[in-house]
CSV table of C-alpha atoms in Angstrom, one decimal:
chain,number,residue,atom,x,y,z
S,1,MET,CA,-10.0,78.3,-16.0
S,2,PRO,CA,-8.2,75.5,-17.9
S,3,TRP,CA,-9.2,72.5,-16.4
S,4,ARG,CA,-12.8,73.7,-16.9
S,5,THR,CA,-11.7,74.2,-20.3
S,6,LYS,CA,-9.9,70.6,-20.9
S,7,GLU,CA,-13.2,68.9,-18.6
S,8,ALA,CA,-15.6,70.4,-21.0
S,9,SER,CA,-14.2,69.6,-24.1
S,10,SER,CA,-13.3,65.8,-22.9
S,11,PRO,CA,-16.6,64.7,-23.3
S,12,SER,CA,-16.9,64.3,-27.0
S,13,SER,CA,-13.4,63.1,-27.3
S,14,ALA,CA,-13.7,60.6,-24.8
S,15,ASN,CA,-17.2,59.1,-25.7
S,16,PRO,CA,-17.5,59.1,-29.3
S,17,SER,CA,-21.4,58.4,-30.6
S,18,PRO,CA,-22.8,54.6,-31.7
S,19,GLU,CA,-22.6,56.2,-35.3
S,20,ALA,CA,-18.9,56.7,-35.3
S,21,LEU,CA,-17.7,53.4,-33.7
S,22,GLN,CA,-19.9,51.3,-35.9
S,23,SER,CA,-19.2,53.0,-38.9
S,24,PRO,CA,-17.0,50.5,-41.6
S,25,SER,CA,-13.8,52.6,-41.9
S,26,SER,CA,-13.8,51.8,-37.9
S,27,ARG,CA,-14.5,48.1,-38.1
S,28,GLY,CA,-11.5,47.5,-41.2
S,29,ASN,CA,-8.9,49.4,-38.8
S,30,MET,CA,-10.3,46.9,-35.8
S,31,ALA,CA,-10.1,44.1,-37.7
S,32,ASP,CA,-6.5,44.8,-39.5
S,33,LYS,CA,-5.2,45.5,-35.9
S,34,LEU,CA,-6.6,42.4,-34.9
S,35,LYS,CA,-4.1,40.7,-36.8
S,36,ASP,CA,-1.4,42.4,-34.7
S,37,PRO,CA,-0.2,40.2,-31.9
S,38,ASN,CA,0.6,43.1,-29.6
S,39,THR,CA,-2.5,44.4,-30.0
S,40,LEU,CA,-3.8,41.0,-29.4
S,41,GLY,CA,-1.9,41.0,-26.6
S,42,PHE,CA,-3.2,44.8,-25.5
S,43,LEU,CA,-6.8,43.8,-25.9
S,44,GLU,CA,-6.9,40.5,-24.5
S,45,ALA,CA,-5.4,42.4,-21.3
S,46,ALA,CA,-8.5,45.3,-21.7
S,47,VAL,CA,-10.9,42.8,-21.7
S,48,LYS,CA,-9.8,41.1,-18.5
S,49,ILE,CA,-10.0,44.2,-16.6
S,50,SER,CA,-13.4,45.4,-17.8
S,51,HIS,CA,-15.9,42.9,-20.0
S,52,THR,CA,-18.6,45.9,-20.2
S,53,SER,CA,-15.6,49.0,-21.3
S,54,PRO,CA,-17.4,50.9,-23.3
S,55,ASP,CA,-14.1,52.0,-24.8
S,56,ILE,CA,-14.0,48.6,-26.8
S,57,PRO,CA,-16.4,48.1,-29.5
S,58,ALA,CA,-18.7,44.3,-28.7
S,59,GLU,CA,-17.9,43.2,-32.2
S,60,VAL,CA,-13.9,43.9,-31.0
S,61,GLN,CA,-14.8,42.0,-27.9
S,62,MET,CA,-15.9,39.3,-29.4
S,63,SER,CA,-13.8,38.7,-32.0
S,64,VAL,CA,-11.1,38.7,-29.2
S,65,LYS,CA,-13.0,35.8,-26.8
S,66,GLU,CA,-13.1,34.0,-29.7
S,67,HIS,CA,-10.0,34.2,-30.0
S,68,ILE,CA,-9.0,33.2,-26.7
S,69,MET,CA,-11.2,30.2,-26.4
S,70,ARG,CA,-10.0,29.0,-29.6
S,71,HIS,CA,-6.3,29.7,-28.6
S,72,THR,CA,-7.2,27.6,-25.3
S,73,ARG,CA,-9.1,24.4,-27.0
S,74,LEU,CA,-6.2,24.2,-29.0
S,75,GLN,CA,-3.6,24.4,-26.1
S,76,ARG,CA,-6.2,21.8,-24.5
S,77,GLN,CA,-5.7,19.2,-27.0
S,78,THR,CA,-2.2,19.2,-27.9
S,79,THR,CA,-1.6,18.2,-23.6
S,80,GLU,CA,-4.8,16.2,-23.0
S,81,PRO,CA,-4.0,12.4,-23.8
S,82,ALA,CA,-6.8,10.7,-25.2
S,83,SER,CA,-9.2,8.4,-23.5
S,84,SER,CA,-8.4,4.6,-24.4
S,85,THR,CA,-10.6,2.6,-25.1
S,86,ARG,CA,-8.7,-0.1,-23.1
S,87,HIS,CA,-10.3,1.3,-20.1
S,88,THR,CA,-13.9,1.9,-20.8
S,89,SER,CA,-14.3,-2.0,-19.3
S,90,PHE,CA,-12.7,-0.6,-15.8
S,91,LYS,CA,-14.4,2.0,-15.7
S,92,ARG,CA,-17.8,0.6,-16.8
S,93,HIS,CA,-17.4,-1.5,-13.5
S,94,LEU,CA,-17.0,0.9,-11.5
S,95,PRO,CA,-19.6,1.8,-8.9
S,96,ARG,CA,-22.2,5.1,-10.1
S,97,GLN,CA,-20.8,6.9,-7.4
S,98,MET,CA,-17.6,7.2,-8.5
S,99,HIS,CA,-17.2,9.9,-11.2
S,100,VAL,CA,-14.2,8.5,-13.4
S,101,SER,CA,-14.5,11.6,-16.3
S,102,SER,CA,-11.3,12.7,-17.9
S,103,VAL,CA,-8.8,14.8,-15.9
S,104,ASP,CA,-9.3,18.6,-16.5
S,105,TYR,CA,-6.3,20.1,-18.0
S,106,GLY,CA,-7.5,23.7,-17.9
S,107,ASN,CA,-5.5,26.6,-16.3
S,108,GLU,CA,-8.2,27.9,-13.8
S,109,LEU,CA,-8.0,26.9,-10.9
S,110,PRO,CA,-11.3,26.0,-8.1
S,111,PRO,CA,-11.5,29.2,-6.0
S,112,ALA,CA,-10.5,28.1,-2.3
S,113,ALA,CA,-12.9,27.7,0.5
S,114,GLU,CA,-12.6,30.3,3.0
S,115,GLN,CA,-12.5,29.7,6.4
S,116,PRO,CA,-14.0,32.2,8.9
S,117,THR,CA,-11.6,32.7,11.6
S,118,SER,CA,-13.8,33.6,14.4
S,119,ILE,CA,-12.7,33.2,18.0
S,120,GLY,CA,-15.7,31.0,19.0
S,121,ARG,CA,-15.7,28.4,16.4
S,122,ILE,CA,-14.5,25.0,17.3
S,123,LYS,CA,-12.2,23.3,15.9
S,124,PRO,CA,-12.5,19.7,15.4
S,125,GLU,CA,-8.7,18.9,14.9
S,126,LEU,CA,-7.8,19.8,18.3
S,127,TYR,CA,-9.8,17.4,20.2
S,128,LYS,CA,-8.9,14.1,17.3
S,129,GLN,CA,-5.1,15.0,18.8
S,130,LYS,CA,-5.9,13.5,22.3
S,131,SER,CA,-7.7,10.3,21.0
S,132,VAL,CA,-4.6,9.7,18.8
S,133,ASP,CA,-2.6,10.2,21.6
S,134,GLY,CA,-4.8,8.1,24.1
S,135,ASP,CA,-4.9,5.2,21.2
S,136,ASP,CA,-1.1,5.3,20.4
S,137,ALA,CA,-0.8,4.8,24.6
S,138,LYS,CA,-3.0,1.9,24.5
S,139,SER,CA,-1.1,0.3,21.4
S,140,GLU,CA,2.1,0.7,23.7
S,141,ALA,CA,1.0,-1.0,26.1
S,142,ALA,CA,-0.4,-3.7,24.9
S,143,LYS,CA,2.8,-4.4,22.7
S,144,SER,CA,5.4,-3.7,26.0
S,145,CYS,CA,5.8,-7.5,27.1
S,146,GLY,CA,9.6,-7.3,28.2
S,147,LYS,CA,12.9,-8.2,26.5
S,148,ILE,CA,14.7,-11.4,25.8
S,149,ASN,CA,18.4,-11.9,25.4
S,150,PHE,CA,19.6,-14.2,24.0
S,151,SER,CA,22.7,-15.2,21.5
S,152,LEU,CA,23.7,-17.1,18.7
S,153,ARG,CA,27.1,-18.5,17.1
S,154,TYR,CA,27.7,-21.4,14.2
S,155,ASP,CA,30.0,-24.7,14.9
S,156,TYR,CA,32.0,-25.2,11.4
S,157,GLU,CA,32.9,-28.3,11.9
S,158,ASN,CA,29.4,-29.7,13.0
S,159,GLU,CA,27.3,-28.0,10.6
S,160,THR,CA,25.2,-26.8,13.5
S,161,LEU,CA,23.9,-23.4,14.7
S,162,ILE,CA,23.6,-23.2,18.3
S,163,VAL,CA,21.2,-20.7,19.9
S,164,ARG,CA,21.2,-19.5,23.6
S,165,ILE,CA,18.9,-18.4,25.3
S,166,LEU,CA,20.2,-16.4,28.4
S,167,LYS,CA,17.6,-14.4,29.7
S,168,ALA,CA,14.5,-12.4,29.9
S,169,PHE,CA,13.5,-9.1,31.6
S,170,ASP,CA,10.2,-7.2,32.4
S,171,LEU,CA,7.5,-9.8,31.9
S,172,PRO,CA,3.8,-9.2,32.1
S,173,ALA,CA,2.7,-10.8,35.1
S,174,LYS,CA,0.2,-13.4,34.4
S,175,ASP,CA,-1.0,-14.9,37.2
S,176,PHE,CA,-3.4,-13.2,39.9
S,177,CYS,CA,-0.3,-13.6,42.4
S,178,GLY,CA,1.5,-10.5,39.9
S,179,SER,CA,4.4,-13.0,38.6
S,180,SER,CA,4.5,-15.8,35.8
S,181,ASP,CA,5.8,-18.9,35.4
S,182,PRO,CA,7.8,-18.2,31.6
S,183,TYR,CA,9.8,-20.6,29.5
S,184,VAL,CA,10.8,-20.6,25.8
S,185,LYS,CA,9.9,-22.2,22.9
S,186,ILE,CA,12.4,-22.2,20.1
S,187,TYR,CA,11.7,-22.9,16.3
S,188,LEU,CA,14.6,-22.8,13.3
S,189,LEU,CA,12.0,-22.0,10.6
S,190,PRO,CA,10.4,-22.4,8.5
S,191,ASP,CA,11.0,-26.4,9.6
S,192,ARG,CA,7.9,-26.2,12.9
S,193,LYS,CA,8.6,-30.1,13.4
S,194,CYS,CA,12.5,-29.6,15.2
S,195,LYS,CA,10.9,-27.6,18.5
S,196,LEU,CA,12.6,-26.7,21.5
S,197,GLN,CA,12.3,-25.4,24.4
S,198,THR,CA,13.5,-24.1,28.1
S,199,ARG,CA,13.0,-25.4,31.6
S,200,VAL,CA,10.1,-23.2,33.9
S,201,HIS,CA,11.0,-20.8,35.9
S,202,ARG,CA,8.3,-20.1,39.1
S,203,LYS,CA,6.9,-17.2,40.1
S,204,THR,CA,9.2,-14.3,38.6
S,205,LEU,CA,8.9,-11.8,35.6
S,206,ASN,CA,13.3,-11.8,35.3
S,207,PRO,CA,13.8,-15.0,34.4
S,208,ILE,CA,17.7,-16.7,34.2
S,209,PHE,CA,18.0,-19.1,31.5
S,210,ASP,CA,21.1,-20.0,30.6
S,211,GLU,CA,20.1,-22.5,28.4
S,212,ASN,CA,22.1,-23.8,24.8
S,213,PHE,CA,20.0,-25.7,21.9
S,214,HIS,CA,21.8,-26.9,18.6
S,215,PHE,CA,19.9,-27.6,15.2
S,216,PRO,CA,21.9,-29.3,12.7
S,217,VAL,CA,21.8,-26.8,9.1
S,218,PRO,CA,24.1,-26.4,6.2
S,219,TYR,CA,25.2,-22.8,6.3
S,220,GLU,CA,24.2,-22.0,2.6
S,221,GLU,CA,20.8,-22.4,4.0
S,222,LEU,CA,21.0,-19.8,6.7
S,223,ALA,CA,20.3,-16.8,4.4
S,224,ASP,CA,17.3,-18.5,4.1
S,225,ARG,CA,16.1,-19.3,7.8
S,226,LYS,CA,14.1,-17.4,10.3
S,227,LEU,CA,14.5,-17.9,13.8
S,228,HIS,CA,11.3,-17.5,16.0
S,229,LEU,CA,10.6,-17.6,19.8
S,230,SER,CA,8.0,-17.7,21.4
S,231,VAL,CA,7.7,-16.6,25.7
S,232,PHE,CA,5.1,-18.8,27.4
S,233,ASP,CA,3.4,-18.7,31.2
S,234,PHE,CA,3.3,-22.0,32.9
S,235,ASP,CA,0.0,-22.8,34.1
S,236,ARG,CA,-0.7,-26.2,35.4
S,237,PHE,CA,-4.7,-26.9,35.3
S,238,SER,CA,-5.3,-24.6,32.0
S,239,ARG,CA,-3.7,-24.1,28.9
S,240,HIS,CA,-0.6,-22.3,28.7
S,241,ASP,CA,-0.9,-18.4,28.3
S,242,MET,CA,0.9,-16.7,25.2
S,243,ILE,CA,3.2,-13.6,26.5
S,244,GLY,CA,5.0,-12.8,23.1
S,245,GLU,CA,7.7,-13.7,20.5
S,246,VAL,CA,10.4,-12.4,18.4
S,247,ILE,CA,11.3,-13.3,14.3
S,248,LEU,CA,15.0,-12.7,13.7
S,249,ASP,CA,14.2,-12.8,10.1
S,250,ASN,CA,18.1,-12.1,9.2
S,251,LEU,CA,20.4,-14.4,11.4
S,252,PHE,CA,23.6,-12.5,9.7
S,253,GLU,CA,21.8,-9.3,11.6
S,254,ALA,CA,24.7,-8.8,14.6
S,255,SER,CA,27.5,-10.8,13.0
S,256,ASP,CA,28.4,-13.4,10.6
S,257,LEU,CA,27.9,-16.2,13.7
S,258,SER,CA,31.9,-17.0,13.6
S,259,ARG,CA,32.1,-16.0,17.1
S,260,GLU,CA,29.0,-16.0,20.0
S,261,THR,CA,27.3,-12.5,19.4
S,262,SER,CA,24.9,-11.4,22.4
S,263,ILE,CA,21.2,-9.9,21.1
S,264,TRP,CA,19.0,-7.7,22.9
S,265,LYS,CA,15.0,-8.1,21.3
S,266,ASP,CA,11.4,-6.9,22.7
S,267,ILE,CA,8.8,-9.3,22.9
S,268,GLN,CA,6.1,-8.6,21.1
S,269,TYR,CA,2.4,-8.5,21.9
S,270,ALA,CA,1.0,-11.7,20.2
S,271,THR,CA,-2.0,-14.5,22.0
S,272,SER,CA,-1.6,-17.3,19.5
S,273,GLU,CA,1.8,-18.4,17.3
S,274,SER,CA,1.6,-16.8,14.3
S,275,VAL,CA,2.0,-20.0,11.6
S,276,ASP,CA,5.0,-19.0,8.6
S,277,LEU,CA,2.9,-19.5,5.8
S,278,GLY,CA,5.6,-18.5,3.3
S,279,GLU,CA,7.1,-15.5,1.0
S,280,ILE,CA,6.3,-14.3,-2.4
S,281,MET,CA,8.5,-11.9,-4.8
S,282,PHE,CA,7.2,-9.8,-7.3
S,283,SER,CA,7.1,-6.5,-9.0
S,284,LEU,CA,5.2,-3.4,-10.0
S,285,CYS,CA,5.1,-1.3,-12.9
S,286,TYR,CA,3.1,1.5,-13.9
S,287,LEU,CA,3.3,3.3,-16.8
S,288,PRO,CA,0.7,6.4,-17.0
S,289,THR,CA,0.9,7.3,-20.4
S,290,ALA,CA,-0.7,4.0,-21.7
S,291,GLY,CA,-2.6,3.8,-18.1
S,292,ARG,CA,-1.3,0.1,-17.6
S,293,LEU,CA,0.0,-1.9,-14.7
S,294,THR,CA,2.3,-4.9,-14.6
S,295,LEU,CA,2.5,-7.6,-11.5
S,296,THR,CA,5.2,-9.4,-12.3
S,297,VAL,CA,4.9,-12.9,-10.2
S,298,ILE,CA,8.7,-13.7,-9.6
S,299,LYS,CA,8.6,-17.1,-7.2
S,300,CYS,CA,7.6,-17.8,-3.7
S,301,ARG,CA,9.6,-19.2,-0.7
S,302,ASN,CA,9.1,-21.7,2.5
S,303,LEU,CA,5.2,-21.8,1.8
S,304,LYS,CA,3.5,-24.3,3.9
S,305,ALA,CA,2.4,-27.8,3.1
S,306,MET,CA,-1.1,-28.1,2.5
S,307,ASP,CA,-1.3,-32.0,0.9
S,308,ILE,CA,0.0,-35.5,2.7
S,309,THR,CA,2.8,-35.5,1.0
S,310,GLY,CA,4.5,-32.8,2.7
S,311,TYR,CA,4.2,-30.8,-0.8
S,312,SER,CA,2.0,-28.4,-2.6
S,313,ASP,CA,0.4,-27.4,-5.8
S,314,PRO,CA,0.8,-23.8,-5.8
S,315,TYR,CA,-0.4,-21.0,-8.4
S,316,VAL,CA,-1.2,-17.1,-7.7
S,317,LYS,CA,-4.2,-15.8,-8.3
S,318,VAL,CA,-4.9,-11.8,-8.6
S,319,SER,CA,-7.6,-9.9,-8.2
S,320,LEU,CA,-8.3,-6.3,-8.8
S,321,LEU,CA,-10.9,-4.5,-6.3
S,322,CYS,CA,-12.6,-0.9,-5.6
S,323,ASP,CA,-13.4,-0.1,-2.5
S,324,GLY,CA,-14.0,-4.1,-1.8
S,325,ARG,CA,-15.5,-5.4,-4.7
S,326,ARG,CA,-13.4,-7.2,-6.8
S,327,LEU,CA,-13.8,-6.1,-10.6
S,328,LYS,CA,-11.3,-8.7,-12.4
S,329,LYS,CA,-9.4,-11.8,-11.5
S,330,LYS,CA,-6.3,-13.3,-13.0
S,331,LYS,CA,-3.5,-16.2,-12.1
S,332,THR,CA,-0.3,-17.6,-13.0
S,333,THR,CA,-0.1,-21.7,-14.6
S,334,ILE,CA,0.5,-24.3,-11.4
S,335,LYS,CA,3.7,-25.6,-9.9
S,336,LYS,CA,3.2,-29.2,-9.0
S,337,ASN,CA,4.7,-31.0,-5.8
S,338,THR,CA,6.5,-27.9,-4.5
S,339,LEU,CA,7.7,-25.2,-1.5
S,340,ASN,CA,10.1,-23.2,-3.2
S,341,PRO,CA,7.9,-22.6,-6.9
S,342,VAL,CA,9.4,-20.3,-9.7
S,343,TYR,CA,6.9,-18.6,-11.7
S,344,ASN,CA,8.2,-15.4,-13.4
S,345,GLU,CA,4.4,-14.6,-15.3
S,346,ALA,CA,3.5,-11.4,-16.0
S,347,ILE,CA,-0.2,-10.1,-15.1
S,348,ILE,CA,-1.4,-6.9,-16.5
S,349,PHE,CA,-4.2,-4.8,-15.4
S,350,ASP,CA,-5.4,-1.4,-17.6
S,351,ILE,CA,-6.7,0.8,-14.8
S,352,PRO,CA,-6.8,4.6,-15.3
S,353,PRO,CA,-4.2,7.2,-14.1
S,354,GLU,CA,-6.8,8.9,-12.1
S,355,ASN,CA,-7.6,5.9,-10.5
S,356,MET,CA,-5.3,4.3,-9.2
S,357,ASP,CA,-5.8,5.6,-5.9
S,358,GLN,CA,-9.4,4.1,-5.9
S,359,VAL,CA,-7.6,0.4,-6.3
S,360,SER,CA,-5.3,-2.4,-4.6
S,361,LEU,CA,-4.6,-6.0,-5.6
S,362,LEU,CA,-5.1,-8.8,-3.2
S,363,ILE,CA,-2.5,-11.0,-3.7
S,364,SER,CA,-3.6,-15.4,-3.0
S,365,VAL,CA,-1.0,-18.0,-3.5
S,366,MET,CA,-3.4,-20.6,-3.7
S,367,ASP,CA,-2.6,-24.8,-3.6
S,368,TYR,CA,-4.9,-26.6,-6.8
S,369,ASP,CA,-6.4,-29.8,-5.5
S,370,ARG,CA,-7.9,-32.0,-8.7
S,371,VAL,CA,-10.8,-33.1,-6.3
S,372,GLY,CA,-12.2,-30.7,-3.8
S,373,HIS,CA,-11.7,-27.1,-3.7
S,374,ASN,CA,-9.2,-25.3,-4.0
S,375,GLU,CA,-7.4,-23.9,-1.0
S,376,ILE,CA,-5.7,-20.8,0.0
S,377,ILE,CA,-2.1,-21.1,1.6
S,378,GLY,CA,-2.0,-16.9,2.3
S,379,VAL,CA,-2.4,-14.1,1.2
S,380,CYS,CA,-0.8,-10.6,1.1
S,381,ARG,CA,-2.2,-7.5,0.0
S,382,VAL,CA,-0.8,-3.6,-1.8
S,383,GLY,CA,-2.4,-0.5,-2.6
S,384,ILE,CA,-2.8,2.9,-1.2
S,385,SER,CA,-5.8,1.8,1.7
S,386,ALA,CA,-2.8,-1.7,3.1
S,387,GLU,CA,-0.8,-1.3,5.6
S,388,GLY,CA,3.0,-1.8,5.7
S,389,LEU,CA,4.6,-3.0,2.9
S,390,GLY,CA,1.7,-3.2,1.1
S,391,ARG,CA,1.4,0.4,0.7
S,392,ASP,CA,4.7,1.8,1.3
S,393,HIS,CA,5.5,-0.9,-2.0
S,394,TRP,CA,2.6,0.6,-4.1
S,395,ASN,CA,3.5,3.8,-3.3
S,396,GLU,CA,7.2,3.1,-4.6
S,397,MET,CA,6.2,2.1,-7.9
S,398,LEU,CA,3.7,5.8,-8.4
S,399,ALA,CA,7.6,7.5,-7.3
S,400,TYR,CA,9.4,5.8,-10.5
S,401,PRO,CA,7.1,5.3,-13.2
S,402,ARG,CA,8.4,2.6,-16.1
S,403,LYS,CA,10.5,1.2,-13.1
S,404,PRO,CA,9.6,-2.3,-11.9
S,405,ILE,CA,10.2,-2.2,-8.4
S,406,ALA,CA,10.4,-5.5,-6.9
S,407,HIS,CA,9.7,-7.0,-3.1
S,408,TRP,CA,9.5,-10.0,-0.7
S,409,HIS,CA,6.3,-10.5,0.9
S,410,SER,CA,4.9,-12.7,3.3
S,411,LEU,CA,1.9,-14.5,3.5
S,412,VAL,CA,-1.0,-14.1,6.4
S,413,GLU,CA,-4.3,-15.9,6.9
S,414,VAL,CA,-7.1,-14.2,4.9
S,415,LYS,CA,-9.7,-14.1,8.3
S,416,LYS,CA,-6.6,-12.4,10.4
S,417,SER,CA,-5.3,-9.3,8.6
S,418,PHE,CA,-8.1,-8.6,6.3
S,419,LYS,CA,-11.2,-8.4,8.2
S,420,GLU,CA,-13.5,-6.7,5.2
S,421,TRP,CA,-12.8,-9.9,3.2
S,422,GLN,CA,-14.6,-12.4,5.3
S,423,GLY,CA,-17.8,-12.1,3.6
S,424,GLN,CA,-16.1,-12.9,0.7
S,425,ALA,CA,-13.6,-15.4,2.0
S,426,ALA,CA,-15.7,-18.1,0.2
S,427,SER,CA,-15.0,-16.6,-3.2
S,428,PHE,CA,-11.2,-17.4,-2.3
S,429,ASP,CA,-12.1,-21.1,-2.0
S,430,SER,CA,-13.3,-22.6,-5.2
S,431,GLU,CA,-12.0,-20.8,-9.6
S,432,SER,CA,-15.6,-21.9,-9.9
S,433,SER,CA,-18.1,-20.4,-7.2
S,434,CYS,CA,-16.6,-16.8,-8.1
S,435,PRO,CA,-18.6,-15.6,-10.8
S,436,SER,CA,-16.8,-12.2,-12.0
S,437,PRO,CA,-19.6,-9.2,-10.9
S,438,LYS,CA,-22.0,-8.4,-14.2
S,439,PRO,CA,-21.4,-4.0,-14.7
S,440,PRO,CA,-23.9,-2.0,-13.3
S,441,PRO,CA,-26.9,-0.7,-15.1
S,442,THR,CA,-26.3,2.5,-17.8
S,443,PRO,CA,-27.9,5.0,-16.3
């Protein structure tokens, strides 16, 4: 039969003897074919299909592998950036458990972990949702302190801001009888010396105040002022309980104040009156190719007075942190007798791109004292692990590399917002009492 004849004759032609494959003429022909790019592409595909195929000689397979590895090595050298010597000190200060090796730019991707899909498997993520919802409900209940209605108008003739407290609605009960005795304190920050307050309304959760308060202030300064309303519950025999507060950062939020404008605001939960420590403006800029982070301290405004003269001698200290450990610190010059210093000074840190997710910056505004320890006016933090504007500012910097991103940041107390730094609070009180951390011993 024809197919039997074809099958009988195929072994001799399909499987040549090893002597024929190892002959000089065949090796010479194979070496010439390797120089042809079309033939090389075919042989690469053949190697990928089977690395032990008997149709391709061993020497050919080895030469193709060497060519592929050489080509990959050249490609990797052209794309991988050289490690900068400026980053060696940063890597030396990192903890041992953190791997700071260079980034692998290879084409091979790690195999994805197979997740079993058995019906009886327990999925922990399904149970986490309940706890998150419970936390959100508790936080909403804690922050639900009612609403307050007030109006603003500016008297151009007398250069006076008129604040009218109208009423409050749905206040929480602070007394055992299920009611409260509310009143409101009014500040026009940053001035806390001028404090005005309403009358006390007995046993009501929906008081109607309808009282006017006058703050003499030039119209040009209104953009830098904030309205602070604190709602309290009066107690005859003990300390008054704070119900909550409202801070209006922008007085021109609703109108230009030429006519009376009514405003409703949610009363935010608070246990004590927040102290206005001032604000700091700085910009962040990161160069990924150079691994350089530049923080430019621009200026501060409305800083808290720390001296008996009613002023401060402020300077700014920036600490580079990694996992709660301070790696480096740098500071600006000192500005004497001012609450609104202007710096325009750049502070530079060398951080490799692969470590940007592991670090954060702690910005501390300090008051210099010639005698005694330097005092902290306030701090703020930026980084992936920061909260609110600190995290948003950091992410915006990473999203727009090589572009300075500037924002105003409110200063807060160290113990109030950075509980994890309480163990290191003493290190911020004095420059001389903070020796830089020793690098870990090399293994």
